[in-house]
Coordinates of C-alpha atoms in Angstrom, one line a residue:
Chain A
M1 CA 152.4 -118.2 48.1
T2 CA 152.2 -118.3 44.3
H3 CA 151.3 -121.9 44.8
T4 CA 154.4 -124.1 44.1
L5 CA 157.0 -121.5 43.0
H6 CA 158.8 -120.7 46.2
R7 CA 159.6 -124.2 47.5
F8 CA 162.6 -124.1 49.7
G9 CA 165.3 -126.7 49.7
R10 CA 168.6 -128.0 48.4
R11 CA 169.0 -128.7 44.7
Q12 CA 169.4 -132.5 45.3
D13 CA 166.0 -132.5 47.1
L14 CA 164.2 -130.2 44.7
T15 CA 165.2 -132.5 41.8
Q16 CA 162.9 -135.1 43.4
D17 CA 159.9 -132.7 43.6
F18 CA 157.6 -132.1 40.6
I19 CA 154.1 -130.7 40.5
V20 CA 152.2 -130.9 37.2
T21 CA 149.1 -128.7 37.1
A22 CA 146.3 -128.2 34.7
M23 CA 144.4 -124.9 34.7
P24 CA 141.8 -123.3 32.5
A25 CA 142.0 -119.6 31.6
R26 CA 139.0 -117.6 32.7
G27 CA 137.0 -116.5 29.7
F28 CA 139.0 -118.5 27.2
N29 CA 138.6 -122.2 27.9
D30 CA 136.9 -122.5 31.3
Q31 CA 133.6 -123.6 29.9
N32 CA 133.1 -127.4 29.9
C33 CA 136.6 -127.9 31.5
V34 CA 135.4 -130.0 34.4
P35 CA 135.5 -133.4 32.5
K36 CA 138.9 -132.5 31.2
Q37 CA 140.2 -131.8 34.7
K38 CA 138.8 -135.0 36.0
E39 CA 140.5 -136.8 33.1
F40 CA 143.8 -135.1 34.0
L41 CA 143.5 -136.5 37.6
R42 CA 142.4 -139.9 36.6
T43 CA 145.2 -140.2 34.1
A44 CA 147.7 -139.0 36.7
L45 CA 146.8 -141.9 38.9
E46 CA 148.2 -144.3 36.3
Y47 CA 151.6 -142.9 36.8
G48 CA 151.9 -143.2 40.6
P49 CA 151.8 -139.6 41.9
V50 CA 152.5 -139.1 45.6
N51 CA 149.6 -136.7 45.9
I52 CA 146.8 -135.2 43.7
G53 CA 144.7 -132.2 44.5
N54 CA 141.9 -129.8 43.6
A55 CA 142.9 -126.3 44.8
I56 CA 139.4 -125.4 46.0
K57 CA 138.2 -128.7 47.4
G58 CA 141.1 -130.7 48.8
A59 CA 143.7 -133.3 48.2
E60 CA 144.2 -137.0 48.9
H61 CA 145.0 -136.4 52.6
R62 CA 142.3 -134.4 54.3
A63 CA 140.7 -133.6 57.6
T64 CA 137.8 -135.8 58.9
K65 CA 135.0 -133.9 60.5
D66 CA 133.3 -136.8 62.3
L67 CA 136.1 -138.7 64.1
R68 CA 135.4 -141.3 66.8
P69 CA 137.4 -141.2 70.0
T70 CA 139.2 -144.4 69.0
V71 CA 141.0 -142.4 66.4
H72 CA 143.8 -141.8 69.0
W73 CA 144.7 -145.5 68.9
H74 CA 143.6 -146.4 65.3
R75 CA 143.0 -144.0 62.5
D76 CA 141.8 -144.8 59.0
D77 CA 144.0 -142.3 57.1
A78 CA 144.3 -143.9 53.7
P79 CA 144.5 -141.3 51.0
D80 CA 141.3 -140.9 48.9
P81 CA 142.2 -140.0 45.3
E82 CA 138.7 -140.9 44.1
A83 CA 137.1 -138.2 46.3
V84 CA 139.5 -135.6 44.8
I85 CA 138.3 -136.5 41.3
E86 CA 134.6 -136.7 42.1
E87 CA 134.7 -133.3 43.8
V88 CA 135.9 -131.4 40.7
D89 CA 132.7 -129.5 39.8
R90 CA 133.8 -126.2 38.5
P91 CA 136.9 -124.6 37.0
T92 CA 139.9 -125.0 39.3
T93 CA 143.6 -125.9 39.4
V94 CA 144.2 -129.6 39.5
S95 CA 147.6 -131.0 40.3
A96 CA 149.6 -134.2 40.5
V97 CA 152.8 -134.4 42.6
F98 CA 155.7 -136.8 41.7
D99 CA 158.9 -137.6 43.5
D100 CA 160.6 -139.1 40.5
Y101 CA 161.4 -137.7 37.0
E102 CA 160.5 -140.8 34.9
P103 CA 156.8 -141.1 35.9
M104 CA 156.4 -137.4 35.7
Q105 CA 157.8 -137.3 32.2
A106 CA 155.6 -140.2 31.2
F107 CA 152.6 -138.5 32.5
V108 CA 153.4 -135.2 30.7
A109 CA 154.0 -137.2 27.5
K110 CA 150.5 -138.7 27.9
L111 CA 149.0 -135.3 28.5
V112 CA 150.5 -134.0 25.3
E113 CA 149.0 -137.0 23.5
M114 CA 145.6 -136.5 25.1
D115 CA 145.5 -132.8 24.0
L116 CA 143.0 -131.6 26.6
G117 CA 143.4 -128.0 25.7
L118 CA 144.1 -126.9 29.3
S119 CA 147.3 -125.1 30.2
V120 CA 149.8 -127.5 31.8
N121 CA 152.6 -126.3 33.9
I122 CA 155.5 -128.2 35.5
S123 CA 156.8 -126.7 38.7
S124 CA 160.3 -128.1 39.2
V125 CA 164.0 -127.3 38.8
P126 CA 163.9 -125.5 35.4
D127 CA 166.4 -127.7 33.5
Q128 CA 164.3 -130.8 34.3
A129 CA 161.2 -129.2 32.9
M130 CA 163.1 -128.2 29.8
K131 CA 164.4 -131.8 29.4
C132 CA 160.8 -133.1 29.8
C133 CA 159.5 -130.7 27.2
E134 CA 162.2 -131.8 24.7
E135 CA 161.5 -135.5 25.4
C136 CA 157.7 -134.9 25.0
G137 CA 158.2 -133.0 21.7
V138 CA 156.8 -129.7 22.9
V139 CA 158.4 -126.3 23.1
R140 CA 158.1 -124.6 26.4
H141 CA 155.9 -121.5 26.1
S142 CA 156.6 -119.4 29.2
I143 CA 158.5 -119.8 32.4
E144 CA 158.4 -118.1 35.8
Y145 CA 161.5 -118.3 38.0
S146 CA 161.6 -118.1 41.8
V147 CA 164.4 -115.9 42.8
G148 CA 164.0 -116.4 46.5
F149 CA 163.2 -114.4 49.6
R150 CA 164.2 -110.8 50.4
G151 CA 163.4 -108.3 53.1
A152 CA 163.0 -109.3 56.7
T153 CA 164.5 -112.8 56.2
E154 CA 165.5 -112.9 59.8
K155 CA 161.9 -113.7 60.6
L156 CA 161.9 -116.9 58.5
P157 CA 162.2 -120.2 60.4
D158 CA 165.0 -122.7 60.3
D159 CA 165.8 -124.5 57.0
T160 CA 164.1 -127.8 57.9
T161 CA 160.9 -126.0 58.9
M162 CA 161.1 -123.9 55.7
E163 CA 161.5 -127.1 53.6
L164 CA 158.4 -128.6 55.1
M165 CA 156.1 -125.6 55.2
T166 CA 156.9 -124.3 51.7
M167 CA 155.7 -127.6 50.3
C168 CA 152.2 -126.2 50.9
G169 CA 152.3 -123.4 48.3
H170 CA 149.6 -121.5 50.1
G171 CA 151.2 -121.6 53.5
M172 CA 148.6 -123.7 55.3
V173 CA 151.2 -125.9 57.0
S174 CA 152.4 -123.7 59.9
A175 CA 156.0 -123.3 61.0
A176 CA 154.9 -124.2 64.6
F177 CA 153.2 -127.4 63.4
A178 CA 156.2 -128.4 61.1
R179 CA 158.5 -127.9 64.1
K180 CA 156.2 -129.8 66.4
M181 CA 156.1 -132.8 63.9
T182 CA 159.9 -132.6 63.5
D183 CA 160.3 -132.7 67.3
W184 CA 157.9 -135.6 67.6
V185 CA 159.8 -137.6 65.0
R186 CA 163.1 -136.8 66.7
S187 CA 161.7 -137.9 70.1
G188 CA 160.2 -141.1 68.6
R189 CA 156.6 -140.1 69.4
R190 CA 155.6 -140.5 65.7
T191 CA 157.1 -142.0 62.6
P192 CA 158.1 -139.8 59.7
E193 CA 155.1 -141.3 57.8
D194 CA 152.6 -140.4 60.5
A195 CA 154.0 -136.9 60.9
T196 CA 153.9 -136.4 57.2
R197 CA 150.2 -137.3 57.0
Y198 CA 149.3 -134.8 59.8
M199 CA 150.9 -132.0 57.8
A200 CA 149.6 -133.1 54.4
R201 CA 146.0 -132.8 55.7
F202 CA 146.4 -129.0 55.9
C203 CA 147.5 -128.6 52.3
V204 CA 144.2 -128.1 50.4
C205 CA 145.6 -127.8 46.9
G206 CA 147.5 -131.1 47.1
S207 CA 150.9 -129.7 46.2
F208 CA 152.5 -131.1 49.4
N209 CA 155.0 -133.8 48.6
P210 CA 154.6 -136.5 51.3
A211 CA 157.5 -138.6 50.0
R212 CA 159.9 -135.6 50.2
A213 CA 158.5 -134.7 53.7
E214 CA 159.2 -138.2 55.0
K215 CA 162.8 -137.9 53.8
I216 CA 163.2 -134.4 55.4
L217 CA 161.8 -135.6 58.7
A218 CA 163.9 -138.8 58.7
R219 CA 167.0 -136.7 58.0
A220 CA 166.1 -134.3 60.7
A221 CA 165.6 -137.1 63.2
E222 CA 169.1 -138.4 62.4
G223 CA 170.4 -134.9 63.1
K224 CA 171.5 -134.2 59.6
Chain B
M1 CA 137.7 -117.0 63.5
K2 CA 136.9 -117.6 67.1
I3 CA 137.1 -120.3 69.7
D4 CA 133.8 -121.3 71.5
H5 CA 134.9 -121.1 75.1
Q6 CA 132.0 -123.2 76.2
K7 CA 133.4 -126.0 74.1
C8 CA 137.2 -125.5 74.3
V9 CA 139.1 -127.8 76.6
A10 CA 142.5 -126.0 76.2
C11 CA 144.2 -129.0 74.7
G12 CA 146.3 -126.6 72.7
N13 CA 146.3 -128.5 69.4
C14 CA 145.0 -125.5 67.4
V15 CA 147.8 -123.3 68.8
A16 CA 150.5 -125.0 66.7
V17 CA 148.3 -125.4 63.7
C18 CA 147.7 -121.7 63.1
P19 CA 150.0 -120.4 60.3
M20 CA 150.0 -116.9 61.8
G21 CA 150.6 -117.9 65.4
A22 CA 147.4 -116.1 66.3
I23 CA 145.9 -118.7 68.7
Y24 CA 147.1 -118.9 72.3
I25 CA 146.0 -120.4 75.5
D26 CA 144.6 -117.6 77.8
R27 CA 145.9 -118.8 81.2
S28 CA 143.3 -116.7 83.0
L29 CA 140.5 -118.4 81.2
N30 CA 142.2 -121.7 80.5
R31 CA 140.8 -121.6 77.0
A32 CA 142.3 -121.2 73.6
T33 CA 141.8 -117.7 72.3
V34 CA 142.3 -116.0 68.9
N35 CA 144.3 -112.8 68.7
T36 CA 142.0 -111.1 66.2
D37 CA 144.7 -108.5 65.2
E38 CA 147.0 -111.3 64.0
C39 CA 144.3 -113.7 62.7
V40 CA 144.1 -113.4 58.9
E41 CA 141.0 -115.5 58.5
C42 CA 142.8 -118.2 56.5
Y43 CA 140.4 -120.8 58.0
T44 CA 143.3 -123.3 58.3
C45 CA 142.3 -124.2 61.9
F46 CA 138.6 -124.6 61.0
R47 CA 139.1 -126.5 57.7
G48 CA 142.4 -128.4 58.4
M49 CA 141.7 -129.8 61.8
S50 CA 139.7 -133.0 62.2
M51 CA 136.8 -132.9 64.6
E52 CA 135.6 -135.3 67.3
H53 CA 132.4 -133.6 68.7
L54 CA 133.1 -134.9 72.2
N55 CA 131.2 -133.6 75.2
P56 CA 133.4 -130.8 76.6
T57 CA 132.5 -131.6 80.3
A58 CA 133.4 -135.2 79.8
V59 CA 136.7 -134.3 78.2
R60 CA 137.7 -131.9 80.9
A61 CA 136.8 -134.5 83.6
V62 CA 139.0 -137.1 81.9
R63 CA 141.9 -134.6 81.5
R64 CA 141.6 -133.6 85.2
L65 CA 141.6 -137.3 86.2
L66 CA 144.7 -138.0 84.1
H67 CA 146.4 -134.9 85.6
V68 CA 145.6 -136.1 89.2
F69 CA 147.2 -139.5 88.5
R70 CA 150.1 -137.8 86.6
L71 CA 149.3 -139.7 83.5
R72 CA 150.0 -138.3 80.1
F73 CA 147.7 -138.8 77.1
D74 CA 149.3 -138.7 73.6
P75 CA 146.5 -137.4 71.4
E76 CA 146.4 -136.9 67.7
P77 CA 147.9 -133.4 67.0
D78 CA 145.5 -132.3 64.3
V79 CA 142.2 -132.9 66.1
C80 CA 139.9 -130.5 67.9
P81 CA 138.2 -132.9 70.3
T82 CA 135.1 -130.7 70.9
S83 CA 134.7 -128.9 67.6
A84 CA 135.3 -125.5 69.3
I85 CA 136.5 -123.6 66.3
V86 CA 133.9 -121.4 64.8
P87 CA 134.1 -119.1 61.8
D88 CA 133.1 -115.4 62.4
E89 CA 130.6 -113.5 60.3
L90 CA 133.0 -111.3 58.4
S91 CA 132.2 -107.8 57.2
W92 CA 134.0 -105.2 55.2
P93 CA 136.9 -104.5 55.5
R94 CA 137.9 -107.5 57.6
V95 CA 136.5 -109.8 54.9
I96 CA 139.5 -108.8 52.8
R97 CA 141.7 -110.9 55.1
R98 CA 139.9 -114.1 54.1
A99 CA 139.9 -113.2 50.4
F100 CA 143.7 -113.0 50.5
S101 CA 144.5 -115.7 53.1
D102 CA 142.0 -118.6 52.5
V103 CA 143.1 -120.7 49.6
T104 CA 139.6 -121.9 49.0
A105 CA 138.2 -118.3 48.7
T106 CA 137.8 -117.2 45.1
H107 CA 138.6 -113.5 44.3
E108 CA 135.7 -111.8 42.6
S109 CA 138.1 -109.6 40.6
T110 CA 140.0 -112.5 39.0
G111 CA 137.9 -115.6 39.5
V112 CA 141.1 -117.3 40.8
H113 CA 141.1 -119.0 44.1
G114 CA 143.5 -118.0 46.8
R115 CA 145.5 -114.8 46.6
G116 CA 147.0 -115.8 43.3
T117 CA 146.5 -114.9 39.7
E118 CA 146.9 -116.8 36.4
E119 CA 150.3 -115.2 35.9
V120 CA 152.0 -117.1 33.0
K121 CA 150.3 -120.3 34.0
T122 CA 147.8 -119.8 31.2
N123 CA 149.9 -117.6 29.0
D124 CA 149.8 -120.1 26.2
V125 CA 146.0 -119.4 26.0
T126 CA 145.8 -115.7 27.1
N127 CA 149.0 -114.3 25.8
R128 CA 148.9 -112.1 28.9
L129 CA 152.7 -111.7 28.7
G130 CA 154.0 -111.0 25.3
V131 CA 157.3 -111.4 23.6
G132 CA 159.9 -108.8 24.7
R133 CA 158.2 -108.3 28.1
I134 CA 159.2 -109.6 31.5
G135 CA 156.5 -110.3 34.1
L136 CA 157.0 -109.8 37.8
T137 CA 155.0 -111.2 40.7
V138 CA 156.1 -109.5 43.9
E139 CA 154.7 -111.5 46.8
L140 CA 154.7 -109.8 50.2
G141 CA 154.2 -111.7 53.4
R142 CA 154.7 -115.2 54.6
P143 CA 153.0 -117.6 57.0
G144 CA 153.8 -116.5 60.5
I145 CA 154.7 -113.0 59.4
G146 CA 151.9 -111.8 57.1
V147 CA 151.7 -108.3 55.7
W148 CA 149.6 -105.2 56.4
F149 CA 148.1 -103.4 53.5
R150 CA 149.8 -100.2 54.6
D151 CA 153.1 -101.9 53.8
V152 CA 151.8 -103.2 50.5
Q153 CA 150.9 -99.6 49.6
H154 CA 154.5 -98.6 50.3
V155 CA 155.6 -101.0 47.6
T156 CA 152.9 -100.2 45.1
R157 CA 153.6 -96.5 45.5
S158 CA 157.3 -97.0 44.9
L159 CA 156.6 -99.1 41.8
A160 CA 154.0 -96.6 40.5
A161 CA 156.6 -93.8 40.9
A162 CA 158.9 -95.9 38.8
G163 CA 156.3 -95.9 36.1
V164 CA 155.1 -99.5 36.1
T165 CA 151.6 -100.5 34.9
F166 CA 149.9 -102.9 37.2
E167 CA 148.4 -106.1 35.9
E168 CA 144.6 -105.5 35.4
K169 CA 143.5 -109.0 36.4
N170 CA 145.1 -109.1 39.8
P171 CA 143.4 -108.8 43.2
V172 CA 145.8 -106.1 44.5
T173 CA 145.3 -104.0 41.4
S174 CA 141.5 -104.3 41.9
L175 CA 141.9 -102.7 45.3
M176 CA 143.8 -99.6 44.1
A177 CA 142.1 -96.3 44.5
D178 CA 144.6 -94.6 42.2
R179 CA 146.7 -96.9 40.0
E180 CA 148.9 -94.0 38.7
R181 CA 150.1 -93.3 42.3
G182 CA 149.8 -96.9 43.6
D183 CA 147.3 -95.9 46.3
L184 CA 145.2 -98.6 47.8
N185 CA 141.7 -98.2 49.1
P186 CA 142.3 -96.4 52.5
E187 CA 139.7 -98.6 54.2
I188 CA 141.9 -101.7 54.0
L189 CA 145.3 -100.2 55.0
N190 CA 145.0 -101.5 58.6
E191 CA 144.0 -105.0 57.5
K192 CA 146.5 -107.8 57.7
V193 CA 146.7 -110.8 55.3
M194 CA 149.0 -113.8 55.0
S195 CA 150.3 -112.6 51.7
V196 CA 149.5 -110.6 48.5
I197 CA 150.9 -110.7 45.0
I198 CA 151.6 -107.5 43.2
E199 CA 151.8 -108.1 39.5
F200 CA 153.1 -106.1 36.5
N201 CA 155.3 -106.4 33.5
T202 CA 158.1 -104.4 32.1
A203 CA 160.3 -104.1 29.0
V204 CA 163.4 -106.3 29.0
D205 CA 165.6 -103.1 28.9
D206 CA 164.0 -101.9 32.2
I207 CA 164.3 -105.0 34.2
G208 CA 167.7 -104.1 35.8
E209 CA 166.3 -100.9 37.2
I210 CA 163.1 -102.6 38.5
L211 CA 165.1 -105.3 40.3
R212 CA 167.3 -102.7 42.0
L213 CA 164.2 -100.8 43.1
L214 CA 162.7 -104.0 44.5
R215 CA 165.9 -104.9 46.4
K216 CA 165.7 -101.4 48.0
V217 CA 162.0 -101.5 48.8
A218 CA 162.3 -105.0 50.3
N219 CA 164.4 -103.6 53.0
E220 CA 162.0 -100.9 53.9
I221 CA 159.1 -103.1 54.9
P222 CA 158.8 -105.4 57.9
T223 CA 158.0 -108.5 56.0
I224 CA 159.3 -110.9 53.4
M225 CA 159.3 -110.3 49.7
A226 CA 159.3 -113.3 47.3
L227 CA 160.0 -112.5 43.7
G228 CA 158.8 -114.5 40.7
I229 CA 160.1 -113.4 37.3
S230 CA 158.5 -114.7 34.1
V231 CA 159.1 -114.5 30.4
R232 CA 157.6 -115.9 27.2
C233 CA 160.1 -118.2 25.5
D234 CA 161.0 -117.9 21.8
E235 CA 159.9 -120.4 19.2
T236 CA 162.7 -122.7 20.2
G237 CA 161.8 -122.7 23.9
H238 CA 164.7 -120.5 24.8
S239 CA 164.7 -117.4 27.0
D240 CA 167.4 -114.9 27.8
L241 CA 166.0 -114.4 31.3
E242 CA 168.4 -116.7 33.0
D243 CA 171.3 -114.7 31.8
I244 CA 169.6 -111.4 32.9
L245 CA 169.0 -112.9 36.4
T246 CA 172.6 -114.0 36.7
E247 CA 173.8 -110.6 35.6
N248 CA 171.8 -109.0 38.4
D249 CA 173.0 -111.5 41.0
F250 CA 169.7 -113.3 41.4
E251 CA 169.9 -117.0 42.0
F252 CA 167.1 -119.3 40.9
L253 CA 166.5 -122.9 41.8
R254 CA 163.0 -123.4 40.9
A255 CA 160.5 -122.4 38.2
K256 CA 157.1 -123.0 36.8
T257 CA 157.2 -124.0 33.1
N258 CA 154.2 -123.6 30.9
I259 CA 154.6 -126.3 28.4
G260 CA 152.4 -124.7 25.8
I261 CA 149.7 -127.2 25.1
G262 CA 146.7 -125.0 26.2
R263 CA 144.4 -123.4 23.7
A264 CA 141.4 -121.0 23.7
E265 CA 138.1 -122.6 22.8
L266 CA 136.0 -119.4 22.3
A267 CA 135.7 -117.9 18.8
A268 CA 137.1 -114.6 19.9
T269 CA 140.7 -115.4 20.8
P270 CA 143.1 -112.6 21.7
S271 CA 145.6 -111.5 19.2
V272 CA 149.1 -112.8 19.7

């Protein structure tokens, strides 16, 4: 779904949702870009992202293919950022998600200083990215705006579900699953943290913002 | 994608997980089943669900026992207990579903994973979108709704009739049989995918007319249209696009900003 562009939500929520990506251009700078992409991810970890990802291999939260039956009572679901970094083995899009402006801006300032040569994009509310560019001493090169949904919009789910499912830019978090998790949190079957981890595992590229998802679920549980 | 009925225990976990709502419990079989018309081969169920590899007979026995005693088990919702989800061998033209719906699949035409393109994300390196031009990404389809290529063709034909030139390095463009008319390869028209992105650029002076056309066409197809509109900023980082969008009653809350620190590393860099 053009990756991170069409995230749905209220402005006050979207101002706490930043995705910084690094991408090589095919035929221009994609040779020998793997070490640079790993460096991007490793550096990102120093600034406390809420998620990192490699669009073709996976993110911090991921499915496990050899679970034991005890998983239903105790599940080792700690995020694994090192696996994300190690798995970068060919040109891809790598990303780091932040839920706060300051660490995101500090990370971008570091990227400018590192001069990796990869294209770096900030997906956010546009004026925040503009401010970040100014503070980092760079001039924004290009910008793509999301102007929302048109057509058969009556087929779209409710706002809470839209907020959750559009955080996976490729649509891998289904509306039914987002609704199910919202219902489970409302009914006390799971905490917002647990429900968020279930959803985050389906987002391969790592653009899902777990911190924002927890807030959305907690808000929904309170009936707001 | 298919469900191995020898293994499935009808727990129903995969039903909610499917972004297209294509998996259901067949009550006559008491097994999860995939509606192959609606399945877009996104692999979300196969890739995203954790697996337990339990013995199906044992799981069914435990479930029956719990049912008899009216006990309820609260399982993890993202787990297939018996690893019953199995990818199908895909052939043309069905394989096109996966190419546009599975984020990890890389398009041969663009080298970009998923259904996307580089758009302006690498514009600082490629200069794909020049000064004075406006780029448009017209995304058709959403999870749970999807889009048929016959409806995609309706949009590409309308755009072609308006004289747009489709982006060369785009998966939809690569499937066009006649780019002048916006005709797609007829073999794929009855294939459904989660979404596609039509991409082209236009002169600043023509954007109002294009936006009006897109508004009209969006109401002629049974799916969602999500528009992305891009521009190259001037040397001060400014763009007039926000004013243009406001003039045309388009609201924007979110954007992708290319911060301009990429560079080409090959000797033959494109002209600016």
